[in-house]
Amino acid sequence: MNAWFHPLVLITFLPLFGLALLLLLDGRNERSLRWVALLTSLVTFGLAVWALLLDRQGALTELSLPWLRLGRLAVRFHLGADGISLLMVLLTTFLMPLALLSTWTAVQGERLKGFLALFLLLEVGMNGVFLALDLVLFYIFWEFTLVPMIFLIAIWGGERRIYAALKFFLYTMVGSVLLLVGILFVGLQVGSFDLPALIQNRATFAGAQTALFLAFGLAFAIKVPLWPLHSWLPDAHVEAPTAGSVILAGVLLKMGAYGFLRFNLPLFPQASQQLAPWMAGLAVVGILYGAGVAFAQKDWKKLVAYSSVSHLGFVMLGIFALTPQAVSGAVLQMVNHGLSTGALFLLVGMLYERRHTRELAAFGGLWKVLPVLSALALIVTLSSLAVPGLNGFVGEFNILAGAFNASALGNVWFAGLGTVGVILAAAYLLKMFEKVFLGPLVHEENRSLADLNIREVLTLLPIVVLVVAIGIYPQPIFDLISPAVERLLMLAAQP
């Protein structure tokens, strides 16, 4: 197969083709610009589904080509996918067209072309992160995602957009510098940056495992974000445009958790086991802190932002429980959070376009005038608080059940305290729903609000369908990721 037409290459770089078409179009032809970006993202999603079908047939191969040689150091253009990678790519390519669809009327004018171009560039970076199997290639994609998101926040964000973008940049760059140092160290030790070669020769840098775990882990923990490295997130979410918040919560945060799974566990197994209780402890603090601060919020978008700190704490707890059930639950919860929280940000944006405020006190009784929006919001809210029958329950149940039986954590207190986070989530999410949608319609400005139109329903409906489908029958996802999870845990268990 020609390398340019390899499925993983097409998934990664097809958005550049859409970008080229955008640049050729007249910037005043907004309709054509939107359709080119949307169709490009839909075709990319179709390619991701094709790759999934090939993988199920055992026909999806890796692509590994010589790329750069710096002295004795070899850098390869190495793309590959297991069940975890494919699931993350499917999540990315699924959310991208929905995010673009949500901006159909929100972003207009001469800067629309730049907005859409940045989104397509962002998709290239995100897909590359999940498919790269050479550490230098991974790092290039990792850093590449930073640029479009910073500009999306800084140009199309809210009043404090420059502050939020700068804070996001500084936090991310601190982690990235240490990540680069770690990558160079292991590469120099082995003579290659190729992940399979590094895993095979990890004894070469075994004496520096703890330091390397921390160097890699700081970059990944900032991206998750893991408490106490989370303070950039609420500002970025609140100031970002709606579509930016959807992709930030739905995909970019998952890059951090994915980094721990893909690199820290197999490359630094002894450090992963030794530091597992500490990582789980930070995760539990994040679960409780995020939930507590979310409950205190009066701004709906900021509440959802802090809920991400809590929900991603569950993901980190599952990863460092180091049991198949907990890690599988963590991977599923990465998808669940992307769907549920992505939908919550879409709902916040849709109401903001109508009411131009995110203050919870400005709403109340909206079910009476917005029954369709309210019904969809109810399903998404119940999903986020992990009600049985919806997707969130499956992920959190497996994380907590696996953590209760985790020998790596030493005792059950981690899972026990994590369970308190489930209760707190119910408190802040039900409070949010009650303040926005239930009770009397006390504000006259809300009586004339229009319910969702067809485009907005089509934006939310695919997420709601998946929320219900995963909650009822999650087994296909577990079948997809189980071999990859078992292999990672086998590598993490070996010295």
CSV table of N, CA, C and O in Angstrom, one decimal, residues 20 39 44 87 89 115 119 141 160 167 172 198 266 268-269 312 331 342 370 412 422:
chain,number,residue,atom,x,y,z
A,20,ALA,N,-6.5,23.4,2.6
A,20,ALA,CA,-6.1,23.9,1.4
A,20,ALA,C,-7.3,24.5,0.6
A,20,ALA,O,-7.2,25.5,0.0
A,39,LEU,N,-17.6,19.1,5.8
A,39,LEU,CA,-17.5,17.8,5.1
A,39,LEU,C,-16.1,17.2,5.2
A,39,LEU,O,-16.0,16.0,5.3
A,44,THR,N,-13.2,12.6,7.5
A,44,THR,CA,-12.2,12.1,8.4
A,44,THR,C,-12.8,11.2,9.4
A,44,THR,O,-12.2,10.1,9.8
A,87,LEU,N,-10.1,4.2,19.7
A,87,LEU,CA,-11.2,4.8,20.4
A,87,LEU,C,-11.0,6.3,20.6
A,87,LEU,O,-12.0,7.1,20.4
A,89,VAL,N,-9.2,8.3,18.6
A,89,VAL,CA,-9.4,8.9,17.2
A,89,VAL,C,-10.9,9.0,16.9
A,89,VAL,O,-11.3,10.0,16.3
A,115,PHE,N,-10.9,30.9,11.6
A,115,PHE,CA,-11.4,30.1,12.7
A,115,PHE,C,-11.5,28.6,12.2
A,115,PHE,O,-11.1,27.7,13.0
A,119,PHE,N,-9.3,25.1,13.4
A,119,PHE,CA,-10.0,23.8,13.8
A,119,PHE,C,-9.4,22.6,13.0
A,119,PHE,O,-9.2,21.5,13.6
A,141,PHE,N,3.5,16.5,17.3
A,141,PHE,CA,2.0,16.6,17.3
A,141,PHE,C,1.5,17.2,18.6
A,141,PHE,O,0.5,18.0,18.6
A,160,ARG,N,-11.7,38.0,29.0
A,160,ARG,CA,-10.3,37.8,29.6
A,160,ARG,C,-9.6,36.7,28.7
A,160,ARG,O,-8.8,35.9,29.3
A,167,LYS,N,-2.1,32.0,30.1
A,167,LYS,CA,-2.0,31.0,31.2
A,167,LYS,C,-2.0,29.6,30.7
A,167,LYS,O,-1.2,28.8,31.2
A,172,THR,N,1.3,24.8,29.9
A,172,THR,CA,1.6,23.7,28.9
A,172,THR,C,3.0,23.7,28.6
A,172,THR,O,3.6,22.6,28.5
A,198,LEU,N,12.1,1.4,22.5
A,198,LEU,CA,12.3,1.9,23.8
A,198,LEU,C,11.8,1.0,24.9
A,198,LEU,O,12.4,0.7,25.9
A,266,PRO,N,4.2,1.6,30.2
A,266,PRO,CA,5.1,0.6,29.6
A,266,PRO,C,6.6,1.0,29.7
A,266,PRO,O,7.5,0.1,29.7
A,268,PHE,N,8.1,3.1,32.1
A,268,PHE,CA,8.6,3.2,33.5
A,268,PHE,C,7.8,2.4,34.5
A,268,PHE,O,7.1,2.9,35.3
A,269,PRO,N,7.8,1.0,34.3
A,269,PRO,CA,6.9,0.2,35.1
A,269,PRO,C,7.1,0.2,36.6
A,269,PRO,O,6.2,0.3,37.4
A,312,LEU,N,-12.1,13.9,35.5
A,312,LEU,CA,-10.8,13.4,35.1
A,312,LEU,C,-10.1,12.8,36.2
A,312,LEU,O,-9.2,11.9,36.0
A,331,VAL,N,-10.5,4.2,30.5
A,331,VAL,CA,-10.5,4.5,29.0
A,331,VAL,C,-11.9,4.8,28.6
A,331,VAL,O,-12.1,5.7,27.8
A,342,GLY,N,-18.8,17.5,26.7
A,342,GLY,CA,-18.9,18.2,25.4
A,342,GLY,C,-20.3,18.7,25.2
A,342,GLY,O,-20.6,19.8,24.7
A,370,LEU,N,-38.6,25.9,26.8
A,370,LEU,CA,-37.6,25.2,26.0
A,370,LEU,C,-37.7,23.7,26.3
A,370,LEU,O,-36.7,23.1,26.8
A,412,VAL,N,-8.5,0.3,50.5
A,412,VAL,CA,-9.7,0.6,49.8
A,412,VAL,C,-10.1,2.1,49.9
A,412,VAL,O,-11.1,2.5,49.4
A,422,VAL,N,-18.9,10.7,43.6
A,422,VAL,CA,-20.2,10.4,42.9
A,422,VAL,C,-21.4,11.1,43.5
A,422,VAL,O,-22.2,11.7,42.8
